[in-house]
Amino acid sequence: QVQLVESGGGLVQAGDSLRLSCAASGRTFSNYAMGWFRQAPGKEREFVAAISTSSITKYYAESVKGRFTISRDNTKNTVYLEMNNLKPEDTAVYFCAANPESAFRLRSGEYDQTIWGQGTQVTVSS
């Protein structure tokens, strides 16, 4: 089982960019599809992005397409979320997730085998 630790969150202004990182422990990182989710106060957790083990397949929520980019470096056991042109509505706690089956399972909400990080706060001011 992998363990996930997110970092890179913070307070930024609208229009700014931010890169989140998720460091994973364990030798099996390359066998896990990875993803990012977020949860704002008073709202349900929502899918943001997911990436396959080899980075061939990527999924994005419609609300972040064209602004966010997910990537991974299996050598460093790390997955990233590059966030550009941030908006106040992007404010949320961002969670890293790992799934041993596929990125599609993360996109489709099948979390029975999913491992979660502790989350990192992203706040975007107007």
Short mmCIF file of N, CA, C and O in Angstrom, two decimals:
data_model
loop_
_atom_site.label_atom_id
_atom_site.label_comp_id
_atom_site.label_asym_id
_atom_site.label_seq_id
_atom_site.Cartn_x
_atom_site.Cartn_y
_atom_site.Cartn_z
N GLN A 1 0.84 -1.18 0.00
CA GLN A 1 0.00 0.00 0.00
C GLN A 1 0.89 1.25 0.00
O GLN A 1 1.85 1.32 0.76
N VAL A 2 0.54 2.22 -0.82
CA VAL A 2 1.29 3.46 -0.87
C VAL A 2 0.72 4.45 0.14
O VAL A 2 -0.44 4.38 0.53
N GLN A 3 1.57 5.39 0.56
CA GLN A 3 1.15 6.48 1.42
C GLN A 3 1.39 7.78 0.67
O GLN A 3 2.43 7.95 0.03
N LEU A 4 0.43 8.70 0.76
CA LEU A 4 0.45 9.91 -0.03
C LEU A 4 0.52 11.16 0.84
O LEU A 4 -0.19 11.26 1.83
N VAL A 5 1.38 12.10 0.44
CA VAL A 5 1.52 13.36 1.16
C VAL A 5 1.48 14.51 0.16
O VAL A 5 2.36 14.64 -0.68
N GLU A 6 0.45 15.36 0.27
CA GLU A 6 0.30 16.51 -0.62
C GLU A 6 1.07 17.71 -0.09
O GLU A 6 1.25 17.86 1.12
N SER A 7 1.47 18.59 -1.00
CA SER A 7 2.12 19.83 -0.63
C SER A 7 1.94 20.84 -1.75
O SER A 7 1.53 20.49 -2.86
N GLY A 8 2.24 22.10 -1.48
CA GLY A 8 2.18 23.14 -2.49
C GLY A 8 0.99 24.06 -2.41
O GLY A 8 0.90 25.03 -3.16
N GLY A 9 0.05 23.77 -1.52
CA GLY A 9 -1.10 24.63 -1.36
C GLY A 9 -0.72 25.95 -0.73
O GLY A 9 0.38 26.12 -0.20
N GLY A 10 -1.64 26.91 -0.79
CA GLY A 10 -1.38 28.21 -0.21
C GLY A 10 -2.42 29.23 -0.60
O GLY A 10 -3.45 28.89 -1.17
N LEU A 11 -2.13 30.48 -0.28
CA LEU A 11 -3.02 31.60 -0.59
C LEU A 11 -2.48 32.36 -1.79
O LEU A 11 -1.34 32.84 -1.76
N VAL A 12 -3.30 32.48 -2.82
CA VAL A 12 -2.91 33.20 -4.03
C VAL A 12 -4.05 34.09 -4.48
O VAL A 12 -5.18 33.98 -4.00
N GLN A 13 -3.76 34.97 -5.43
CA GLN A 13 -4.78 35.84 -5.99
C GLN A 13 -5.34 35.26 -7.28
O GLN A 13 -4.69 34.45 -7.94
N ALA A 14 -6.53 35.65 -7.63
CA ALA A 14 -7.14 35.21 -8.87
C ALA A 14 -6.23 35.52 -10.05
O ALA A 14 -5.65 36.61 -10.13
N GLY A 15 -6.09 34.55 -10.95
CA GLY A 15 -5.22 34.70 -12.09
C GLY A 15 -3.83 34.13 -11.88
O GLY A 15 -3.09 33.95 -12.85
N ASP A 16 -3.47 33.85 -10.65
CA ASP A 16 -2.16 33.29 -10.34
C ASP A 16 -2.09 31.81 -10.67
O ASP A 16 -3.10 31.18 -10.96
N SER A 17 -0.90 31.27 -10.61
CA SER A 17 -0.67 29.85 -10.84
C SER A 17 -0.10 29.20 -9.59
O SER A 17 0.52 29.85 -8.76
N LEU A 18 -0.32 27.90 -9.49
CA LEU A 18 0.15 27.15 -8.34
C LEU A 18 0.36 25.71 -8.76
O LEU A 18 -0.40 25.18 -9.58
N ARG A 19 1.38 25.07 -8.23
CA ARG A 19 1.62 23.66 -8.52
C ARG A 19 1.56 22.84 -7.25
O ARG A 19 2.31 23.08 -6.30
N LEU A 20 0.68 21.86 -7.25
CA LEU A 20 0.57 20.94 -6.14
C LEU A 20 1.40 19.69 -6.42
O LEU A 20 1.52 19.27 -7.56
N SER A 21 1.95 19.13 -5.37
CA SER A 21 2.72 17.90 -5.49
C SER A 21 2.16 16.86 -4.54
O SER A 21 1.65 17.18 -3.48
N CYS A 22 2.27 15.62 -4.94
CA CYS A 22 1.85 14.51 -4.10
C CYS A 22 2.96 13.47 -4.13
O CYS A 22 3.19 12.83 -5.16
N ALA A 23 3.65 13.33 -3.01
CA ALA A 23 4.74 12.38 -2.90
C ALA A 23 4.22 11.06 -2.35
O ALA A 23 3.51 11.03 -1.35
N ALA A 24 4.59 9.97 -3.00
CA ALA A 24 4.12 8.65 -2.61
C ALA A 24 5.27 7.78 -2.14
O ALA A 24 6.36 7.80 -2.72
N SER A 25 5.02 7.04 -1.10
CA SER A 25 5.99 6.08 -0.60
C SER A 25 5.66 4.70 -1.14
O SER A 25 4.54 4.44 -1.60
N GLY A 26 6.63 3.82 -1.10
CA GLY A 26 6.40 2.46 -1.57
C GLY A 26 6.97 2.19 -2.94
O GLY A 26 7.12 3.10 -3.76
N ARG A 27 7.25 0.95 -3.21
CA ARG A 27 7.87 0.55 -4.47
C ARG A 27 6.88 0.36 -5.60
O ARG A 27 7.29 0.20 -6.75
N THR A 28 5.60 0.38 -5.30
CA THR A 28 4.58 0.09 -6.29
C THR A 28 3.89 1.33 -6.85
O THR A 28 2.84 1.21 -7.48
N PHE A 29 4.47 2.51 -6.66
CA PHE A 29 3.87 3.74 -7.14
C PHE A 29 3.55 3.69 -8.63
O PHE A 29 2.48 4.12 -9.07
N SER A 30 4.46 3.15 -9.42
CA SER A 30 4.27 3.11 -10.86
C SER A 30 3.12 2.22 -11.29
O SER A 30 2.69 2.28 -12.44
N ASN A 31 2.59 1.41 -10.39
CA ASN A 31 1.47 0.53 -10.69
C ASN A 31 0.12 1.14 -10.33
O ASN A 31 -0.91 0.48 -10.48
N TYR A 32 0.12 2.36 -9.83
CA TYR A 32 -1.10 3.04 -9.42
C TYR A 32 -1.45 4.18 -10.35
O TYR A 32 -0.60 5.01 -10.69
N ALA A 33 -2.70 4.21 -10.76
CA ALA A 33 -3.22 5.41 -11.39
C ALA A 33 -3.37 6.47 -10.30
O ALA A 33 -3.65 6.14 -9.15
N MET A 34 -3.18 7.73 -10.66
CA MET A 34 -3.21 8.80 -9.68
C MET A 34 -4.25 9.84 -10.05
O MET A 34 -4.59 10.02 -11.22
N GLY A 35 -4.73 10.54 -9.03
CA GLY A 35 -5.73 11.56 -9.29
C GLY A 35 -5.74 12.65 -8.25
O GLY A 35 -5.11 12.55 -7.19
N TRP A 36 -6.47 13.72 -8.57
CA TRP A 36 -6.68 14.84 -7.66
C TRP A 36 -8.17 15.09 -7.50
O TRP A 36 -8.92 15.08 -8.49
N PHE A 37 -8.58 15.34 -6.27
CA PHE A 37 -9.95 15.69 -5.94
C PHE A 37 -9.92 16.94 -5.07
O PHE A 37 -8.88 17.29 -4.51
N ARG A 38 -11.06 17.59 -4.95
CA ARG A 38 -11.12 18.77 -4.08
C ARG A 38 -12.47 18.85 -3.40
O ARG A 38 -13.47 18.34 -3.89
N GLN A 39 -12.47 19.51 -2.25
CA GLN A 39 -13.70 19.69 -1.50
C GLN A 39 -13.71 21.08 -0.89
O GLN A 39 -12.84 21.43 -0.10
N ALA A 40 -14.70 21.86 -1.26
CA ALA A 40 -14.88 23.20 -0.73
C ALA A 40 -15.88 23.16 0.43
O ALA A 40 -16.69 22.23 0.52
N PRO A 41 -15.84 24.14 1.33
CA PRO A 41 -16.78 24.17 2.45
C PRO A 41 -18.23 24.12 1.98
O PRO A 41 -18.63 24.87 1.09
N GLY A 42 -19.00 23.22 2.57
CA GLY A 42 -20.40 23.10 2.22
C GLY A 42 -20.68 22.36 0.93
O GLY A 42 -21.84 22.27 0.52
N LYS A 43 -19.65 21.83 0.29
CA LYS A 43 -19.83 21.12 -0.97
C LYS A 43 -19.30 19.70 -0.87
O LYS A 43 -18.50 19.38 0.01
N GLU A 44 -19.75 18.86 -1.78
CA GLU A 44 -19.26 17.49 -1.84
C GLU A 44 -17.90 17.44 -2.52
O GLU A 44 -17.52 18.33 -3.27
N ARG A 45 -17.17 16.38 -2.22
CA ARG A 45 -15.90 16.16 -2.89
C ARG A 45 -16.12 16.00 -4.39
O ARG A 45 -17.05 15.31 -4.81
N GLU A 46 -15.29 16.61 -5.19
CA GLU A 46 -15.44 16.50 -6.63
C GLU A 46 -14.14 16.10 -7.30
O GLU A 46 -13.04 16.43 -6.85
N PHE A 47 -14.28 15.41 -8.40
CA PHE A 47 -13.15 14.99 -9.20
C PHE A 47 -12.52 16.17 -9.91
O PHE A 47 -13.22 17.05 -10.41
N VAL A 48 -11.19 16.20 -9.96
CA VAL A 48 -10.47 17.26 -10.64
C VAL A 48 -9.70 16.73 -11.85
O VAL A 48 -9.86 17.21 -12.96
N ALA A 49 -8.85 15.73 -11.62
CA ALA A 49 -8.03 15.18 -12.70
C ALA A 49 -7.51 13.81 -12.32
O ALA A 49 -7.41 13.47 -11.14
N ALA A 50 -7.18 13.00 -13.33
CA ALA A 50 -6.60 11.68 -13.09
C ALA A 50 -5.63 11.35 -14.21
O ALA A 50 -5.75 11.86 -15.33
N ILE A 51 -4.68 10.48 -13.91
CA ILE A 51 -3.66 10.12 -14.87
C ILE A 51 -3.33 8.64 -14.73
O ILE A 51 -3.28 8.10 -13.63
N SER A 52 -3.10 7.97 -15.85
CA SER A 52 -2.78 6.55 -15.85
C SER A 52 -1.34 6.33 -15.40
O SER A 52 -0.56 7.26 -15.23
N THR A 53 -0.98 5.07 -15.21
CA THR A 53 0.35 4.74 -14.71
C THR A 53 1.48 5.23 -15.61
O THR A 53 2.54 5.62 -15.11
N SER A 54 1.26 5.22 -16.91
CA SER A 54 2.28 5.61 -17.87
C SER A 54 2.06 7.00 -18.45
O SER A 54 2.77 7.41 -19.37
N SER A 55 1.07 7.72 -17.94
CA SER A 55 0.73 9.08 -18.37
C SER A 55 0.07 9.13 -19.74
O SER A 55 -0.11 10.21 -20.30
N ILE A 56 -0.28 7.98 -20.30
CA ILE A 56 -0.90 7.94 -21.61
C ILE A 56 -2.32 8.48 -21.57
O ILE A 56 -2.75 9.18 -22.49
N THR A 57 -3.04 8.17 -20.50
CA THR A 57 -4.43 8.60 -20.38
C THR A 57 -4.58 9.63 -19.28
O THR A 57 -4.09 9.44 -18.17
N LYS A 58 -5.29 10.72 -19.59
CA LYS A 58 -5.56 11.77 -18.61
C LYS A 58 -7.03 12.16 -18.68
O LYS A 58 -7.62 12.19 -19.75
N TYR A 59 -7.59 12.48 -17.53
CA TYR A 59 -8.97 12.95 -17.45
C TYR A 59 -9.00 14.25 -16.67
O TYR A 59 -8.22 14.45 -15.73
N TYR A 60 -9.91 15.13 -17.05
CA TYR A 60 -10.08 16.40 -16.36
C TYR A 60 -11.55 16.71 -16.17
O TYR A 60 -12.38 16.39 -17.03
N ALA A 61 -11.85 17.34 -15.06
CA ALA A 61 -13.19 17.87 -14.87
C ALA A 61 -13.39 19.02 -15.84
O ALA A 61 -12.45 19.75 -16.15
N GLU A 62 -14.61 19.19 -16.31
CA GLU A 62 -14.90 20.24 -17.27
C GLU A 62 -14.53 21.62 -16.74
O GLU A 62 -14.06 22.48 -17.49
N SER A 63 -14.69 21.83 -15.45
CA SER A 63 -14.44 23.13 -14.86
C SER A 63 -12.97 23.54 -14.86
O SER A 63 -12.66 24.72 -14.68
N VAL A 64 -12.06 22.58 -15.05
CA VAL A 64 -10.63 22.89 -15.01
C VAL A 64 -9.92 22.64 -16.33
O VAL A 64 -8.72 22.94 -16.44
N LYS A 65 -10.62 22.14 -17.33
CA LYS A 65 -10.00 21.88 -18.62
C LYS A 65 -9.42 23.17 -19.21
O LYS A 65 -10.06 24.21 -19.21
N GLY A 66 -8.19 23.07 -19.70
CA GLY A 66 -7.53 24.22 -20.27
C GLY A 66 -6.79 25.06 -19.25
O GLY A 66 -5.99 25.93 -19.63
N ARG A 67 -7.02 24.82 -17.97
CA ARG A 67 -6.36 25.58 -16.91
C ARG A 67 -5.44 24.71 -16.05
O ARG A 67 -4.38 25.16 -15.62
N PHE A 68 -5.86 23.48 -15.79
CA PHE A 68 -5.09 22.57 -14.94
C PHE A 68 -4.42 21.49 -15.78
O PHE A 68 -4.97 21.04 -16.79
N THR A 69 -3.25 21.04 -15.35
CA THR A 69 -2.54 19.96 -16.01
C THR A 69 -2.03 18.97 -14.97
O THR A 69 -1.33 19.36 -14.03
N ILE A 70 -2.37 17.71 -15.16
CA ILE A 70 -1.87 16.67 -14.27
C ILE A 70 -0.70 15.96 -14.94
O ILE A 70 -0.69 15.75 -16.15
N SER A 71 0.31 15.63 -14.16
CA SER A 71 1.48 14.93 -14.68
C SER A 71 2.07 14.08 -13.56
O SER A 71 1.71 14.23 -12.39
N ARG A 72 2.97 13.20 -13.93
CA ARG A 72 3.62 12.36 -12.91
C ARG A 72 5.04 12.04 -13.31
O ARG A 72 5.40 12.03 -14.50
N ASP A 73 5.85 11.78 -12.32
CA ASP A 73 7.23 11.38 -12.51
C ASP A 73 7.42 10.12 -11.69
O ASP A 73 7.60 10.18 -10.48
N ASN A 74 7.36 8.98 -12.35
CA ASN A 74 7.47 7.71 -11.64
C ASN A 74 8.85 7.49 -11.02
O ASN A 74 8.98 6.74 -10.06
N THR A 75 9.85 8.15 -11.58
CA THR A 75 11.19 8.06 -11.00
C THR A 75 11.23 8.71 -9.63
O THR A 75 11.93 8.24 -8.72
N LYS A 76 10.47 9.79 -9.47
CA LYS A 76 10.42 10.53 -8.21
C LYS A 76 9.24 10.14 -7.33
O LYS A 76 9.05 10.70 -6.25
N ASN A 77 8.42 9.20 -7.81
CA ASN A 77 7.23 8.77 -7.07
C ASN A 77 6.34 9.96 -6.71
O ASN A 77 5.86 10.09 -5.58
N THR A 78 6.13 10.83 -7.69
CA THR A 78 5.40 12.06 -7.44
C THR A 78 4.41 12.36 -8.57
O THR A 78 4.73 12.16 -9.74
N VAL A 79 3.23 12.84 -8.19
CA VAL A 79 2.26 13.31 -9.15
C VAL A 79 2.04 14.80 -8.90
O VAL A 79 2.09 15.25 -7.75
N TYR A 80 1.81 15.56 -9.97
CA TYR A 80 1.68 17.00 -9.88
C TYR A 80 0.34 17.47 -10.43
O TYR A 80 -0.27 16.82 -11.27
N LEU A 81 -0.07 18.63 -9.96
CA LEU A 81 -1.22 19.31 -10.53
C LEU A 81 -0.83 20.76 -10.74
O LEU A 81 -0.71 21.52 -9.77
N GLU A 82 -0.61 21.13 -11.99
CA GLU A 82 -0.29 22.51 -12.34
C GLU A 82 -1.59 23.26 -12.55
O GLU A 82 -2.39 22.89 -13.41
N MET A 83 -1.81 24.30 -11.77
CA MET A 83 -3.04 25.05 -11.82
C MET A 83 -2.75 26.46 -12.30
O MET A 83 -1.99 27.20 -11.65
N ASN A 84 -3.33 26.84 -13.43
CA ASN A 84 -3.13 28.16 -14.01
C ASN A 84 -4.44 28.93 -14.01
O ASN A 84 -5.52 28.35 -14.00
N ASN A 85 -4.31 30.26 -14.06
CA ASN A 85 -5.48 31.14 -14.08
C ASN A 85 -6.48 30.75 -13.00
O ASN A 85 -7.66 30.53 -13.26
N LEU A 86 -6.00 30.67 -11.79
CA LEU A 86 -6.84 30.26 -10.67
C LEU A 86 -7.98 31.24 -10.43
O LEU A 86 -7.83 32.45 -10.61
N LYS A 87 -9.10 30.69 -10.02
CA LYS A 87 -10.30 31.47 -9.75
C LYS A 87 -10.74 31.25 -8.31
O LYS A 87 -10.41 30.22 -7.71
N PRO A 88 -11.48 32.19 -7.74
CA PRO A 88 -11.95 32.02 -6.36
C PRO A 88 -12.71 30.71 -6.15
O PRO A 88 -12.62 30.12 -5.08
N GLU A 89 -13.43 30.25 -7.17
CA GLU A 89 -14.17 29.01 -7.05
C GLU A 89 -13.29 27.77 -7.01
O GLU A 89 -13.77 26.66 -6.79
N ASP A 90 -11.99 27.94 -7.24
CA ASP A 90 -11.05 26.84 -7.10
C ASP A 90 -10.64 26.61 -5.65
O ASP A 90 -9.95 25.64 -5.34
N THR A 91 -11.03 27.51 -4.78
CA THR A 91 -10.70 27.40 -3.36
C THR A 91 -11.28 26.13 -2.78
O THR A 91 -12.48 25.88 -2.87
N ALA A 92 -10.42 25.30 -2.20
CA ALA A 92 -10.84 24.01 -1.64
C ALA A 92 -9.65 23.31 -1.01
O ALA A 92 -8.51 23.74 -1.17
N VAL A 93 -9.94 22.23 -0.32
CA VAL A 93 -8.89 21.33 0.11
C VAL A 93 -8.68 20.33 -1.02
O VAL A 93 -9.64 19.70 -1.47
N TYR A 94 -7.46 20.20 -1.48
CA TYR A 94 -7.15 19.30 -2.58
C TYR A 94 -6.54 18.02 -2.06
O TYR A 94 -5.58 18.04 -1.28
N PHE A 95 -7.09 16.89 -2.50
CA PHE A 95 -6.66 15.57 -2.06
C PHE A 95 -6.03 14.79 -3.21
O PHE A 95 -6.55 14.78 -4.32
N CYS A 96 -4.94 14.14 -2.91
CA CYS A 96 -4.30 13.23 -3.84
C CYS A 96 -4.88 11.84 -3.63
O CYS A 96 -5.23 11.47 -2.51
N ALA A 97 -5.00 11.07 -4.70
CA ALA A 97 -5.56 9.73 -4.60
C ALA A 97 -4.81 8.76 -5.51
O ALA A 97 -4.32 9.15 -6.57
N ALA A 98 -4.73 7.51 -5.09
CA ALA A 98 -4.08 6.46 -5.86
C ALA A 98 -5.01 5.27 -5.98
O ALA A 98 -5.64 4.87 -5.01
N ASN A 99 -5.08 4.70 -7.18
CA ASN A 99 -5.92 3.54 -7.42
C ASN A 99 -5.13 2.48 -8.17
O ASN A 99 -4.49 2.78 -9.17
N PRO A 100 -5.18 1.24 -7.70
CA PRO A 100 -4.37 0.18 -8.32
C PRO A 100 -4.90 -0.34 -9.65
O PRO A 100 -4.20 -1.10 -10.32
N GLU A 101 -6.11 0.07 -10.04
CA GLU A 101 -6.70 -0.45 -11.27
C GLU A 101 -6.51 0.48 -12.46
O GLU A 101 -5.83 0.12 -13.43
N SER A 102 -7.12 1.67 -12.40
CA SER A 102 -7.06 2.55 -13.56
C SER A 102 -7.45 3.97 -13.21
O SER A 102 -8.08 4.23 -12.18
N ALA A 103 -7.09 4.90 -14.08
CA ALA A 103 -7.50 6.28 -13.92
C ALA A 103 -9.00 6.42 -14.12
O ALA A 103 -9.64 7.28 -13.52
N PHE A 104 -9.57 5.54 -14.95
CA PHE A 104 -10.99 5.58 -15.19
C PHE A 104 -11.78 5.31 -13.92
O PHE A 104 -12.84 5.90 -13.70
N ARG A 105 -11.28 4.43 -13.07
CA ARG A 105 -11.96 4.16 -11.80
C ARG A 105 -12.02 5.42 -10.94
O ARG A 105 -13.01 5.66 -10.26
N LEU A 106 -10.98 6.21 -10.94
CA LEU A 106 -10.97 7.46 -10.20
C LEU A 106 -11.96 8.44 -10.81
O LEU A 106 -12.71 9.11 -10.10
N ARG A 107 -11.97 8.51 -12.13
CA ARG A 107 -12.88 9.42 -12.83
C ARG A 107 -14.33 9.03 -12.62
O ARG A 107 -15.20 9.89 -12.50
N SER A 108 -14.60 7.74 -12.56
CA SER A 108 -15.97 7.24 -12.46
C SER A 108 -16.47 7.10 -11.03
O SER A 108 -17.62 6.74 -10.82
N GLY A 109 -15.63 7.36 -10.05
CA GLY A 109 -16.05 7.34 -8.67
C GLY A 109 -15.99 5.99 -7.98
O GLY A 109 -16.64 5.79 -6.96
N GLU A 110 -15.22 5.06 -8.52
CA GLU A 110 -15.05 3.76 -7.89
C GLU A 110 -13.83 3.82 -6.97
O GLU A 110 -12.70 3.62 -7.40
N TYR A 111 -14.10 4.05 -5.69
CA TYR A 111 -13.03 4.33 -4.73
C TYR A 111 -12.75 3.21 -3.74
O TYR A 111 -12.03 3.43 -2.76
N ASP A 112 -13.31 2.03 -3.95
CA ASP A 112 -13.16 0.95 -2.97
C ASP A 112 -11.71 0.54 -2.76
O ASP A 112 -11.35 0.08 -1.68
N GLN A 113 -10.87 0.69 -3.77
CA GLN A 113 -9.45 0.33 -3.65
C GLN A 113 -8.55 1.57 -3.63
O GLN A 113 -7.33 1.45 -3.74
N THR A 114 -9.15 2.74 -3.48
CA THR A 114 -8.41 3.99 -3.56
C THR A 114 -7.76 4.38 -2.24
O THR A 114 -8.35 4.24 -1.17
N ILE A 115 -6.54 4.87 -2.32
CA ILE A 115 -5.80 5.38 -1.17
C ILE A 115 -5.77 6.90 -1.26
O ILE A 115 -5.53 7.46 -2.33
N TRP A 116 -5.98 7.57 -0.13
CA TRP A 116 -6.10 9.02 -0.10
C TRP A 116 -4.99 9.69 0.70
O TRP A 116 -4.51 9.16 1.70
N GLY A 117 -4.60 10.88 0.27
CA GLY A 117 -3.69 11.71 1.03
C GLY A 117 -4.47 12.52 2.04
O GLY A 117 -5.70 12.43 2.13
N GLN A 118 -3.77 13.35 2.82
CA GLN A 118 -4.41 14.12 3.89
C GLN A 118 -5.00 15.44 3.42
O GLN A 118 -5.80 16.05 4.13
N GLY A 119 -4.61 15.90 2.25
CA GLY A 119 -5.15 17.12 1.70
C GLY A 119 -4.26 18.33 1.92
O GLY A 119 -3.49 18.40 2.88
N THR A 120 -4.35 19.30 1.01
CA THR A 120 -3.64 20.56 1.14
C THR A 120 -4.58 21.70 0.74
O THR A 120 -5.32 21.59 -0.24
N GLN A 121 -4.57 22.78 1.51
CA GLN A 121 -5.51 23.88 1.30
C GLN A 121 -5.04 24.81 0.20
O GLN A 121 -3.90 25.26 0.19
N VAL A 122 -5.95 25.12 -0.71
CA VAL A 122 -5.72 26.11 -1.75
C VAL A 122 -6.77 27.19 -1.60
O VAL A 122 -7.96 26.91 -1.65
N THR A 123 -6.33 28.43 -1.42
CA THR A 123 -7.25 29.55 -1.27
C THR A 123 -6.93 30.60 -2.32
O THR A 123 -5.80 31.06 -2.42
N VAL A 124 -7.94 30.97 -3.10
CA VAL A 124 -7.77 31.95 -4.17
C VAL A 124 -8.63 33.17 -3.85
O VAL A 124 -9.86 33.07 -3.78
N SER A 125 -8.00 34.30 -3.67
CA SER A 125 -8.71 35.53 -3.36
C SER A 125 -8.99 36.33 -4.62
O SER A 125 -8.30 36.19 -5.64
N SER A 126 -9.99 37.19 -4.55
CA SER A 126 -10.38 38.01 -5.70
C SER A 126 -9.43 39.18 -5.88
O SER A 126 -8.81 39.66 -4.92
#
